[in-house]
Amino acid sequence: MPGIPREVIEHSLHVKEDAKPIKQRLRCFAQDRKDAIKEELTKLLAAGFIKEVLHPDWLANLVLVRKKTGQWRMWLTQQPAASYSIFFDWYSGYSSDPTKRIRLLEALVYYALWGLLIGRNVEAYVDDVVVKTKQKDDLIADLEETFASIRAFRMKLNPEKCMFGVPSGKLLGFMWGPEAQKAFEDFKKLITTPPVLASPHPQEPLLLYVSVTSQVVSTVLVVEREKEGHVQKVQRPIYLVSEVLADSKARYPQVQKLLYGVLITVRKLSHYFQSHLVTVVTSFSLGDILHNREANERIAKWALELMSLDISFKLRTSIKSQALADFLAEWTECQEDMLEEKMEYWTMHFDGSKRLRGTGAGVVLISPTGERLSYVLWIHFSASHNVAEYEALLHGLRIAISLGIRRLIVCGDSQLVVNQVMKEWSCLDDNMTAYRQEVRKLEDKFDGLELTHVLRHNNEVADRLANFGSKREAAPSYMFVEHLYEPTVPRKETIEALDTQGISMIETDWREPLIKFLTKQELPQDKNEAERTSRRSRLYIIHKTELYKKSPSGILQCVSLEEGRQLLKDIHSSICGNHAAARTIVGKAYRQGFFWPTAVSDADKIVRTCEGCQFFVRQIHLPAQELQTIPLSWPFAVWGLDMVGPFKRAVGGYTHLFVAIDKFSNWIEAKPVITITADKARDFFINIVHRFGVPNRIITDNGTQFTGGAFKDFCEDFGIKICYASVAHPMSNGQVERSNGMVLQGINA
């Protein structure tokens, strides 16, 4: 087989002479790979490139790689790949020879092959060659010159991969043109000139830019400074923060992702926010969302964390410094006239779309100053076109409420939806009636709300957003994509099932707000009650149209207050009742799987009003009197007495200690004894009497050494009153207990 002459290039393997040969274990191959190996080995054996060895010193498995054409390439050594379709492609059989292993010296081969042709009209990489011609008339001459060099070095071409006379082609699998070259140069310039981080001066105002995608949140903290030679201020980055969102956080709405970006920046760079005035520059009204009283629990929690810092929010229409400064100046002037700002209206366009791929909706909110918020809604349940229109309307209204918008003009191209909501047309479908009622409920959230019908060509923006959702196409980065998996309004059969199961939907039922919030995301009108319902709803679930409460022992079925009271009466005083205490009957009700919020107070009221319980209740027949303290009038008038031990036997056979403390001066007396008897206790206290006088009383425990006859007779003879502490309650004589600890500490030291 022809190949490159050895005098041109030859590569040798420098292997250590003392290297130990390695035999690899035989690998198993699939049948199609076995057939390919057998076919290739047959060719190599017939050509004489390889020979069979029965007892080899080393053994390496074959490696098969599938080509783009579907054929298999067998690797005996490291062969150069030839999988790119360009002008010329060499046969790579020469690299099957183990003495010519070409991997790193291709460049030397090509320079020897063509010499000065490289760079002039020939470009080569590995075994791919491109012959280029500037003029059409010179094509034949350039090819003749190239083929002459190929024949001289006995190289072969792969005719299946050769192309002639084409204006352009792929190089390494990519089309390369002026635009690609320019992008490549710009990229090299970008990575070779990274931004230099700056350090802010004390009290210098800073700017924060936030950018989010579906999976990543990034922020950059910058400072604007004057620079010579620049008319506008130059922005210098201070710190960059980025976080890859977890799966749960990736489901946040886009506006909440922007707020989350501000939050993580504050947590990481709190020292900058505490010592500088930071302005968050964004195209969205983040400040209005944070200060909205009807914000959800997550935003309210973030607002509490951010309100202690000096952070302001400014809208922008351009990232250029001067345009940003002009916009901030105009915005500041607009804030001066608060009355005029309150009378401004937002505009909302909505539309729904239904296609074979799915159903979608689109909403566009336009602020009084012209900023736009675009939302794409993917509807993942079976819905008609009219339902999609209603879902778009409800979704847009809820977004407006969360943004704190008070006056809104709604425009839609669906005459059915607009006229039904405005009560100009009647609803023949119960489902449409439910949607209309849901829209009417949200009217109370606005100071002014007006629905108008517009022609389709005046609603093109919302129509385009709805098509993004129904076609399931990727939306641009400035659009917020949200998903809806269940209808906003429960279907008729679900409502009927709730009614048949006995769930009372009256206003006095404590379960009503929770059921409405869990099934329809509807909160009470009162803000405090709405916050309370939203907070409590995390402990409840709807299962088979019934409300249940989560508990450590399982789920408990929620019953009405009247049903709960009747249940307690049955447990307390029915045929099997034993007139148990309040907490006992409540525990029995909970263990049977029932729950209502006033169970403890209801049980206490039932027990207190039960005639049998009041008649047979255990009465305490002792006269009521106040606790009397022991007065400490003078030193050594009251002593606390106790015994400590046993200890390890000491010199002299001592195993215990008698300890006494004066309650007034905290003077401690201690004496070791061999045996603990009443006589030893009497002898110990006689020594105290001889030194400090006769006390008024002694406080001690109920040990036999202090209740024995000898000690009691001694105290009676001297007129000393003995006060015994409560049984198993040493805290009543706590002073002597602390003195015991001090004595033990001294002994251990």
XYZ file of C-alpha atoms in Angstrom:
749
model
C 0.000 0.000 0.000
C 1.544 3.347 -0.965
C 2.349 5.826 1.771
C 4.647 8.651 2.776
C 8.304 7.713 2.230
C 10.356 7.155 5.354
C 12.950 9.660 4.238
C 10.270 12.362 4.544
C 9.122 11.606 8.048
C 9.150 8.708 10.453
C 8.013 8.608 14.037
C 9.491 6.194 16.564
C 8.146 5.241 19.972
C 10.628 5.850 22.780
C 9.721 3.109 25.248
C 11.887 2.235 28.228
C 13.687 -1.052 27.834
C 12.743 -2.173 31.331
C 9.025 -1.407 30.787
C 6.775 -4.353 31.616
C 4.347 -5.350 28.808
C 0.672 -5.214 29.749
C -2.010 -7.591 28.544
C -5.518 -6.138 28.639
C -8.510 -8.322 29.388
C -10.566 -9.250 26.360
C -13.586 -6.991 25.906
C -16.958 -8.167 24.648
C -18.344 -6.559 21.487
C -21.799 -6.511 19.944
C -22.386 -8.585 16.830
C -22.256 -5.632 14.424
C -18.904 -4.599 15.877
C -17.581 -8.142 15.664
C -18.473 -8.222 11.955
C -16.700 -4.911 11.367
C -13.592 -6.113 13.228
C -13.501 -9.351 11.293
C -13.819 -7.544 7.954
C -11.056 -5.066 8.770
C -8.671 -7.694 10.119
C -9.179 -9.772 6.979
C -8.109 -6.798 4.865
C -5.032 -6.097 7.017
C -3.970 -9.763 6.995
C -4.365 -9.958 3.218
C -2.288 -6.794 2.740
C 0.424 -8.112 5.023
C 0.207 -5.207 7.467
C -0.329 -7.491 10.456
C 0.327 -11.125 11.317
C -1.140 -13.572 13.802
C 0.739 -14.133 17.097
C -0.237 -17.066 19.311
C 1.659 -16.063 22.458
C 1.963 -12.239 22.578
C 3.907 -10.329 25.208
C 1.413 -7.468 25.210
C -2.232 -7.264 24.222
C -4.478 -4.228 23.551
C -8.187 -4.277 22.714
C -9.524 -2.758 19.550
C -11.523 0.473 19.693
C -14.380 1.053 17.254
C -15.707 4.524 16.458
C -18.726 5.049 14.214
C -18.236 7.529 11.392
C -20.851 10.011 10.247
C -21.421 7.799 7.197
C -22.500 4.936 9.471
C -19.332 2.879 8.894
C -17.002 1.752 11.650
C -13.427 2.973 12.107
C -11.126 0.515 13.850
C -8.302 1.987 15.879
C -5.143 -0.102 16.020
C -3.151 2.880 17.203
C -4.049 6.525 17.569
C -5.167 7.375 14.063
C -5.991 10.975 13.062
C -9.722 11.506 12.671
C -11.166 12.263 9.227
C -14.807 13.016 9.928
C -15.113 16.512 8.466
C -16.466 16.983 4.938
C -14.127 19.473 3.295
C -12.411 19.675 -0.070
C -9.808 16.877 0.129
C -9.678 13.944 2.564
C -6.766 11.495 2.682
C -6.998 7.787 3.154
C -5.511 7.149 6.584
C -4.242 3.637 5.976
C -0.639 4.730 6.421
C -1.202 5.253 10.133
C -2.035 1.565 10.576
C 1.702 0.891 10.417
C 2.915 0.965 14.038
C 6.284 2.372 12.944
C 4.642 5.457 11.408
C 2.370 6.760 14.138
C 1.403 10.232 13.016
C -0.215 12.389 15.668
C 1.881 15.416 16.412
C 3.919 15.836 13.225
C 1.229 16.481 10.598
C 2.447 20.007 10.135
C 5.922 18.776 9.185
C 4.398 16.396 6.631
C 2.414 19.170 4.967
C 5.339 21.589 4.870
C 7.452 18.910 3.237
C 4.580 18.029 0.894
C 3.724 21.468 -0.460
C 6.375 23.762 0.873
C 5.473 27.342 -0.076
C 1.949 26.352 -1.123
C 0.845 26.447 2.531
C -0.796 29.762 3.214
C -0.842 30.800 -0.455
C -3.413 28.488 -2.007
C -3.416 25.461 0.373
C -4.687 25.187 3.942
C -4.286 21.882 5.842
C -5.314 20.521 9.211
C -4.639 16.860 10.182
C -5.797 14.960 7.051
C -8.154 17.662 5.711
C -6.886 19.933 2.949
C -8.460 22.990 1.285
C -7.141 24.285 -2.045
C -8.236 27.882 -2.577
C -8.097 29.933 -5.742
C -8.507 33.697 -6.009
C -9.421 33.708 -9.733
C -11.619 31.189 -11.557
C -9.129 30.952 -14.416
C -6.366 29.841 -12.039
C -8.343 26.887 -10.601
C -6.904 24.253 -13.011
C -3.344 25.482 -12.554
C -3.605 25.438 -8.748
C -5.049 21.908 -8.806
C -2.301 20.656 -11.140
C 0.333 22.075 -8.811
C -1.338 20.423 -5.806
C -1.805 17.027 -7.515
C 1.842 17.022 -8.594
C 2.922 17.277 -4.958
C 0.454 14.512 -3.990
C 1.855 12.132 -6.644
C 5.420 12.905 -5.622
C 4.769 11.755 -2.053
C 2.485 8.825 -3.031
C -0.547 10.185 -1.110
C -4.113 9.092 -1.918
C -7.449 10.968 -1.818
C -10.853 9.806 -0.655
C -13.133 10.506 -3.642
C -16.280 10.267 -1.517
C -15.267 13.355 0.447
C -13.755 15.510 -2.285
C -15.539 18.573 -3.678
C -14.359 20.746 -6.560
C -15.257 24.262 -7.676
C -17.372 25.308 -4.696
C -17.415 28.970 -3.586
C -17.260 28.055 0.115
C -17.236 25.060 2.392
C -17.103 23.912 5.985
C -13.808 24.033 7.830
C -13.760 21.595 10.768
C -17.537 21.362 10.580
C -18.251 25.116 10.629
C -18.883 27.809 8.026
C -16.271 30.517 8.434
C -16.802 33.960 7.011
C -16.113 37.625 7.717
C -18.780 37.777 10.409
C -17.362 34.727 12.162
C -13.861 36.180 11.975
C -15.044 39.495 13.404
C -16.874 37.736 16.244
C -13.755 35.705 16.957
C -11.588 38.837 17.107
C -14.102 40.571 19.378
C -14.167 37.549 21.667
C -10.368 37.484 21.889
C -10.332 41.182 22.680
C -12.979 40.674 25.362
C -11.191 37.874 27.193
C -7.801 39.601 26.956
C -9.108 42.871 28.432
C -11.182 41.905 31.500
C -12.826 44.684 33.497
C -10.752 46.057 36.340
C -12.649 46.101 39.619
C -12.730 49.385 41.508
C -13.049 50.126 45.218
C -15.681 52.706 46.247
C -14.891 55.831 48.222
C -16.639 56.403 51.568
C -20.285 57.481 51.191
C -20.036 57.223 47.393
C -23.370 56.314 45.729
C -23.433 52.987 43.902
C -25.567 51.440 41.165
C -26.798 47.846 41.011
C -27.777 46.169 37.723
C -29.732 42.896 37.787
C -30.102 40.349 34.987
C -31.973 37.048 35.126
C -32.559 34.054 32.876
C -34.575 30.913 33.406
C -31.782 29.309 35.452
C -29.306 32.050 36.477
C -29.456 35.315 38.432
C -26.566 37.773 38.007
C -25.923 41.220 39.445
C -23.126 43.763 39.138
C -22.400 46.592 41.566
C -20.867 49.608 39.785
C -19.786 53.160 40.537
C -19.937 56.164 38.214
C -16.971 58.536 38.177
C -15.657 61.395 36.121
C -12.701 60.564 33.860
C -10.461 62.769 31.792
C -11.217 62.652 28.098
C -14.787 61.446 28.623
C -17.803 63.706 28.495
C -20.009 61.200 30.266
C -19.284 59.435 33.524
C -17.500 56.107 33.268
C -18.952 53.097 35.055
C -16.476 50.885 36.910
C -17.527 47.488 38.302
C -17.012 46.844 42.012
C -18.302 43.310 42.490
C -20.152 40.686 40.478
C -22.590 38.192 42.012
C -24.103 35.212 40.218
C -26.098 32.177 41.311
C -27.447 29.157 39.464
C -31.043 28.767 40.631
C -32.253 25.564 42.200
C -35.218 23.791 40.667
C -37.666 25.355 43.143
C -36.298 28.892 42.676
C -36.236 28.503 38.895
C -40.045 28.388 39.052
C -40.222 31.913 40.535
C -41.914 34.518 38.328
C -39.429 36.736 36.537
C -40.118 39.758 38.749
C -39.477 37.676 41.869
C -36.221 36.456 40.326
C -35.126 40.087 39.953
C -35.940 40.746 43.606
C -34.137 37.558 44.585
C -31.050 38.831 42.739
C -31.138 42.011 44.824
C -31.587 39.908 47.978
C -28.586 37.619 47.415
C -26.448 40.645 46.590
C -27.466 42.330 49.859
C -26.676 39.166 51.825
C -23.252 38.770 50.239
C -22.244 42.455 50.068
C -23.989 43.772 53.166
C -20.997 45.995 54.063
C -21.472 47.993 50.840
C -25.202 48.456 51.413
C -24.686 49.550 55.029
C -22.180 52.289 54.188
C -23.365 53.461 50.766
C -26.531 54.612 49.058
C -27.286 51.895 46.492
C -29.672 52.479 43.585
C -31.100 49.456 41.829
C -31.415 50.330 38.142
C -33.972 48.171 36.345
C -36.716 48.346 33.752
C -39.306 46.968 36.187
C -41.104 48.606 39.109
C -39.404 46.584 41.842
C -39.918 49.328 44.420
C -43.675 49.312 43.918
C -43.750 45.520 44.284
C -41.798 45.581 47.554
C -44.020 48.271 49.064
C -47.251 46.652 47.894
C -49.442 45.762 50.868
C -51.027 42.856 49.007
C -47.717 41.183 48.137
C -47.442 37.457 48.762
C -45.632 35.953 51.711
C -42.266 35.511 49.979
C -42.055 39.124 48.790
C -43.238 40.394 52.182
C -40.435 38.434 53.860
C -37.861 39.875 51.467
C -39.237 43.380 51.966
C -38.722 43.106 55.743
C -35.109 42.121 55.159
C -34.424 44.946 52.690
C -36.317 47.777 54.387
C -33.561 48.355 56.967
C -31.052 49.308 54.222
C -30.754 52.505 52.210
C -31.823 51.062 48.845
C -33.670 52.957 46.147
C -35.135 51.740 42.863
C -34.948 53.640 39.609
C -36.360 52.791 36.207
C -34.178 52.988 33.106
C -34.656 52.873 29.347
C -30.966 52.698 28.353
C -27.803 51.389 29.954
C -25.766 54.407 28.885
C -24.766 56.621 31.759
C -25.994 59.941 30.373
C -29.317 58.520 29.214
C -29.686 56.931 32.620
C -28.942 60.195 34.379
C -31.460 62.055 32.205
C -34.096 59.475 32.896
C -33.493 59.640 36.673
C -33.780 63.414 36.552
C -37.086 63.222 34.689
C -38.355 60.583 37.089
C -37.474 62.745 40.113
C -39.472 65.644 38.668
C -42.449 63.341 38.144
C -42.394 62.389 41.813
C -42.941 65.948 42.953
C -46.564 66.116 41.823
C -48.082 63.158 43.680
C -51.663 64.047 42.844
C -51.003 64.027 39.111
C -49.213 60.663 39.338
C -52.120 59.023 41.158
C -54.478 59.911 38.325
C -52.358 58.132 35.705
C -53.615 54.892 34.217
C -51.923 51.657 33.256
C -53.048 49.825 30.116
C -53.334 46.074 29.731
C -53.764 44.049 26.518
C -54.669 40.365 26.742
C -55.325 37.582 24.257
C -55.695 33.781 24.175
C -54.714 31.245 21.550
C -55.526 27.569 20.988
C -53.610 25.372 18.544
C -52.926 21.694 17.977
C -49.724 21.880 20.036
C -51.443 23.445 23.016
C -53.161 26.465 24.496
C -51.519 29.732 25.488
C -52.229 33.299 26.512
C -50.454 36.624 26.435
C -50.618 39.748 28.605
C -48.947 43.132 28.090
C -48.916 45.797 30.824
C -48.002 49.327 29.723
C -47.094 51.911 32.366
C -48.020 55.596 32.105
C -44.436 56.362 31.055
C -44.430 53.724 28.291
C -42.532 50.816 29.914
C -43.879 47.402 28.948
C -44.118 44.139 30.869
C -44.758 41.135 28.611
C -46.050 37.828 29.972
C -46.459 34.517 28.115
C -48.755 31.949 29.732
C -48.465 28.246 28.895
C -51.791 26.516 29.669
C -51.214 22.816 30.350
C -54.837 21.652 30.727
C -57.584 21.142 28.163
C -59.234 24.507 27.541
C -61.269 26.196 24.821
C -60.322 29.459 23.157
C -62.757 31.411 25.375
C -61.305 29.823 28.509
C -57.829 30.858 27.329
C -59.085 34.437 26.906
C -60.529 34.436 30.442
C -57.336 32.928 31.875
C -55.309 35.668 30.185
C -57.612 38.334 31.639
C -57.494 36.896 35.170
C -53.738 36.389 35.016
C -53.177 39.963 33.919
C -55.454 41.357 36.626
C -53.632 39.401 39.331
C -50.264 40.633 38.057
C -51.565 44.210 38.137
C -52.758 43.705 41.725
C -49.370 42.318 42.781
C -47.658 45.353 41.184
C -49.874 47.729 43.176
C -51.680 49.142 40.141
C -54.866 50.965 41.191
C -56.234 52.243 37.867
C -56.233 50.045 34.792
C -57.673 50.102 31.274
C -58.044 46.568 29.875
C -58.140 45.996 26.114
C -59.024 42.717 24.412
C -60.130 41.568 20.973
C -62.617 38.964 22.266
C -66.125 40.411 22.132
C -67.464 37.461 24.114
C -65.208 38.002 27.128
C -65.466 41.805 27.170
C -69.247 41.913 26.747
C -69.878 39.146 29.279
C -67.744 40.855 31.913
C -69.450 44.177 31.217
C -72.837 42.347 31.533
C -73.888 43.330 28.041
C -74.099 39.683 26.991
C -75.488 36.815 29.053
C -73.512 33.648 29.854
C -75.148 30.483 28.546
C -72.368 28.255 29.930
C -71.928 27.701 33.665
C -68.155 27.676 33.206
C -68.227 31.125 31.584
C -70.464 32.339 34.423
C -67.910 31.184 36.974
C -65.099 32.955 35.121
C -67.126 36.164 34.901
C -67.828 36.074 38.643
C -64.118 35.583 39.291
C -63.297 38.682 37.240
C -65.963 40.708 39.039
C -64.441 39.733 42.408
C -61.109 41.275 41.417
C -62.732 44.620 40.604
C -62.681 45.593 44.284
C -58.865 45.561 44.195
C -58.798 48.571 41.864
C -59.809 52.176 42.265
C -60.731 52.216 38.582
C -61.085 49.346 36.075
C -62.420 49.632 32.511
C -62.733 46.920 29.843
C -62.849 47.907 26.182
C -63.007 45.897 22.968
C -60.353 46.600 20.317
C -59.782 45.226 16.846
C -57.262 42.458 16.306
C -54.737 44.683 14.511
C -54.719 46.931 17.602
C -53.952 43.922 19.818
C -51.059 42.448 17.852
C -48.562 42.469 20.720
C -50.751 40.367 23.025
C -51.679 38.111 20.089
C -48.006 37.453 19.371
C -47.383 36.570 23.023
C -50.346 34.172 23.020
C -48.936 32.451 19.925
C -45.640 31.911 21.746
C -47.570 30.029 24.419
C -49.788 27.952 22.121
C -46.940 27.029 19.763
C -44.691 26.162 22.737
C -41.915 28.281 21.251
C -39.071 29.793 23.213
C -39.843 33.400 24.094
C -37.253 36.218 24.028
C -35.457 37.034 27.252
C -37.494 40.183 27.952
C -40.737 38.172 28.139
C -41.844 36.471 31.347
C -42.936 32.866 30.753
C -45.284 31.328 33.320
C -47.091 27.996 33.440
C -50.691 27.215 34.419
C -51.458 23.583 35.205
C -55.009 23.875 36.617
C -57.984 26.106 35.775
C -58.288 29.275 37.810
C -61.984 28.590 38.322
C -62.940 25.034 39.489
C -65.015 23.083 37.038
C -68.714 22.546 37.663
C -68.350 18.898 38.645
C -65.725 19.788 41.279
C -68.020 22.354 42.884
C -70.929 19.907 42.897
C -68.710 17.270 44.522
C -67.801 19.701 47.293
C -71.465 20.403 47.940
C -72.470 16.722 47.985
C -69.735 15.860 50.453
C -71.179 18.297 52.949
C -68.565 21.027 52.966
C -70.458 24.018 54.272
C -69.624 27.137 52.296
C -71.307 29.594 54.677
C -69.577 32.587 56.128
C -69.621 31.318 59.738
C -67.736 28.137 58.853
C -64.088 28.470 59.872
C -63.107 26.211 56.955
C -64.515 28.489 54.246
C -61.509 30.873 53.838
C -59.064 27.959 53.734
C -61.121 26.004 51.179
C -61.476 29.058 48.930
C -57.765 29.810 49.130
C -56.671 26.218 48.453
C -59.126 25.618 45.617
C -59.455 29.060 43.990
C -56.556 31.103 45.449
C -59.095 33.579 46.836
C -58.328 35.499 50.034
C -60.723 37.387 52.341
C -61.217 41.116 51.867
C -59.803 41.988 55.282
C -56.016 42.278 55.011
C -55.288 40.858 58.477
C -57.602 37.915 57.874
C -56.075 37.383 54.431
C -52.561 37.267 55.873
C -53.706 34.880 58.591
C -55.404 32.595 56.049
C -52.364 32.565 53.781
C -50.097 31.692 56.704
C -52.348 28.922 58.021
C -52.996 27.358 54.615
C -49.589 25.648 54.648
C -50.903 23.265 57.326
C -53.992 22.200 55.348
C -54.684 20.176 52.200
C -57.719 19.266 50.082
C -58.108 15.509 49.660
C -61.105 14.073 47.840
C -63.010 17.361 48.276
C -62.460 17.313 52.066
C -60.303 19.706 54.113
C -57.597 18.014 56.191
C -54.964 19.320 58.589
C -51.396 18.049 58.597
C -50.109 16.757 61.943
C -47.164 14.643 63.156
C -49.488 11.648 63.592
C -51.060 11.945 60.132
C -53.822 14.042 58.579
C -56.918 15.065 60.568
C -60.310 15.667 59.000
C -61.529 19.215 59.637
C -65.091 19.449 60.953
C -67.298 22.432 61.736
C -67.431 23.946 65.229
C -70.906 22.545 65.866
C -69.871 19.057 64.790
C -66.798 19.281 66.995
C -68.775 20.277 70.091
C -71.235 17.428 69.534
C -68.304 15.035 69.148
C -66.851 16.167 72.500
C -70.205 15.756 74.234
C -70.491 12.206 72.898
C -67.003 11.336 74.117
C -67.537 12.997 77.490
C -71.019 11.958 78.611
C -72.540 9.519 76.114
C -73.228 5.833 76.778
C -69.523 4.970 76.688
C -68.357 8.263 78.202
C -66.583 8.361 81.559
C -66.748 12.115 82.260
C -63.004 12.539 81.617
C -61.149 15.832 81.901
C -61.008 18.409 79.115
C -57.554 17.558 77.725
C -58.359 13.832 77.824
C -61.458 14.074 75.645
C -59.690 16.436 73.228
C -56.894 13.884 72.861
C -59.436 11.166 72.130
C -61.040 13.315 69.424
C -57.656 14.021 67.811
C -56.657 10.365 67.910
C -59.850 9.472 66.075
C -58.742 11.791 63.221
C -60.846 14.951 63.744
C -59.775 18.582 64.158
C -61.274 22.023 64.704
C -59.485 25.090 66.120
C -61.568 25.606 69.310
C -61.415 22.024 70.557
C -59.571 22.772 73.837
C -61.768 25.697 74.851
C -64.928 23.793 73.853
C -63.859 20.799 75.949
C -63.086 22.989 78.950
C -66.509 24.635 78.680
C -68.265 21.251 78.407
C -66.512 19.901 81.505
C -67.188 23.038 83.532
C -70.907 23.002 82.673
C -71.359 19.241 83.198
C -73.572 18.719 86.272
C -72.192 15.256 87.064
C -68.566 16.436 86.856
C -69.240 19.334 89.236
C -71.076 17.092 91.704
C -68.506 14.314 91.903
C -65.360 16.371 91.409
C -62.631 15.924 94.023
C -62.847 18.770 96.534
C -59.907 20.139 98.529
C -61.220 20.568 102.068
C -58.300 22.629 103.381
C -58.702 26.288 104.290
C -57.196 28.610 101.739
C -54.254 30.635 103.066
C -51.287 32.472 101.708
C -47.768 31.059 101.735
C -45.707 32.245 104.723
C -42.024 33.010 104.345
C -39.477 32.344 107.063
C -38.179 35.703 108.369
C -34.405 36.112 108.728
C -34.245 38.634 111.569
C -30.688 38.241 112.913
C -27.522 36.218 112.232
C -27.454 32.574 113.284
C -31.225 32.594 113.912
C -32.037 30.100 111.136
C -29.761 27.234 110.076
C -30.039 24.863 107.156
C -28.864 21.332 107.919
C -28.050 18.469 105.538
C -25.874 15.382 105.070
C -23.431 14.762 102.194
C -22.039 11.379 101.169
C -21.109 8.623 101.098
C -17.492 9.204 100.023
C -14.580 6.840 99.689
C -13.404 5.851 103.147
C -10.891 8.412 104.362
C -8.231 8.242 107.069
C -10.053 7.564 110.292
C -12.926 5.745 108.545
C -14.949 8.887 107.689
C -17.533 8.377 104.916
C -20.079 11.239 105.333
C -20.294 14.923 106.148
C -22.786 16.937 108.167
C -23.149 20.411 106.616
C -24.932 23.433 108.144
C -25.294 26.985 106.815
C -26.549 30.144 108.450
C -29.369 31.547 106.321
C -28.482 35.161 107.199
C -24.678 35.309 106.835
C -24.114 32.210 104.622
C -21.571 30.871 107.162
C -20.897 27.197 106.524
C -20.041 24.542 109.102
C -19.057 20.959 108.173
C -17.955 17.882 110.160
C -16.951 14.388 108.919
C -18.556 11.364 110.598
C -18.200 7.602 110.374
C -21.863 6.731 110.848
C -24.956 8.861 110.169
C -27.200 8.606 113.217
C -29.361 10.963 115.250
C -26.722 11.010 118.013
C -24.022 12.147 115.581
C -26.341 14.869 114.241
C -27.072 16.027 117.819
C -23.354 16.168 118.677
C -22.646 18.149 115.491
C -25.274 20.777 116.257
C -24.382 21.037 119.997
C -20.946 22.274 118.865
C -22.681 24.980 116.741
C -24.897 26.053 119.664
C -21.886 26.406 121.957
C -20.124 28.655 119.435
C -22.947 30.726 117.863
C -25.802 30.484 120.324
C -29.216 28.827 120.294
C -30.990 29.365 116.933
C -34.678 29.997 116.395
C -35.258 27.142 113.948
C -33.540 24.527 111.798
C -34.552 23.676 108.226
C -33.604 20.164 107.149
C -34.844 17.211 105.104
C -36.691 14.090 106.277
C -33.630 11.897 106.801
C -33.781 9.459 109.757
C -30.763 11.111 111.350
C -32.816 14.339 111.643
C -36.151 12.760 112.560
C -34.740 10.366 115.181
C -35.577 10.714 118.854
C -32.160 11.915 120.051
C -32.038 14.872 117.656
C -35.705 15.823 118.199
C -35.296 15.658 122.004
C -32.235 17.911 121.789
C -34.112 20.531 119.762
C -37.111 20.357 122.109
C -34.927 20.832 125.187
C -33.292 23.964 123.705
C -36.548 25.351 122.246
C -35.413 25.019 118.635
C -38.179 24.596 116.038
C -37.532 21.997 113.293
C -38.917 22.773 109.788
C -38.770 19.845 107.373
C -38.446 20.531 103.632
C -40.861 19.058 101.091
C -40.306 15.406 100.286
C -38.351 14.872 97.015
C -38.179 18.656 96.570
C -34.706 19.815 97.666
C -35.232 23.262 96.093
C -37.200 24.236 99.216
C -33.896 24.096 101.095
C -31.820 25.345 98.213
C -29.341 27.384 100.216
C -27.922 24.360 102.006
C -27.883 22.422 98.733
C -25.667 25.110 97.204
C -23.389 24.965 100.219
C -23.092 21.218 99.707
C -21.873 21.871 96.209
C -19.278 24.338 97.429
C -17.995 21.836 99.987
C -17.742 19.104 97.362
C -15.927 21.493 95.028
C -13.409 22.277 97.753
C -12.851 18.581 98.468
C -12.272 17.782 94.782
C -9.840 20.678 94.453
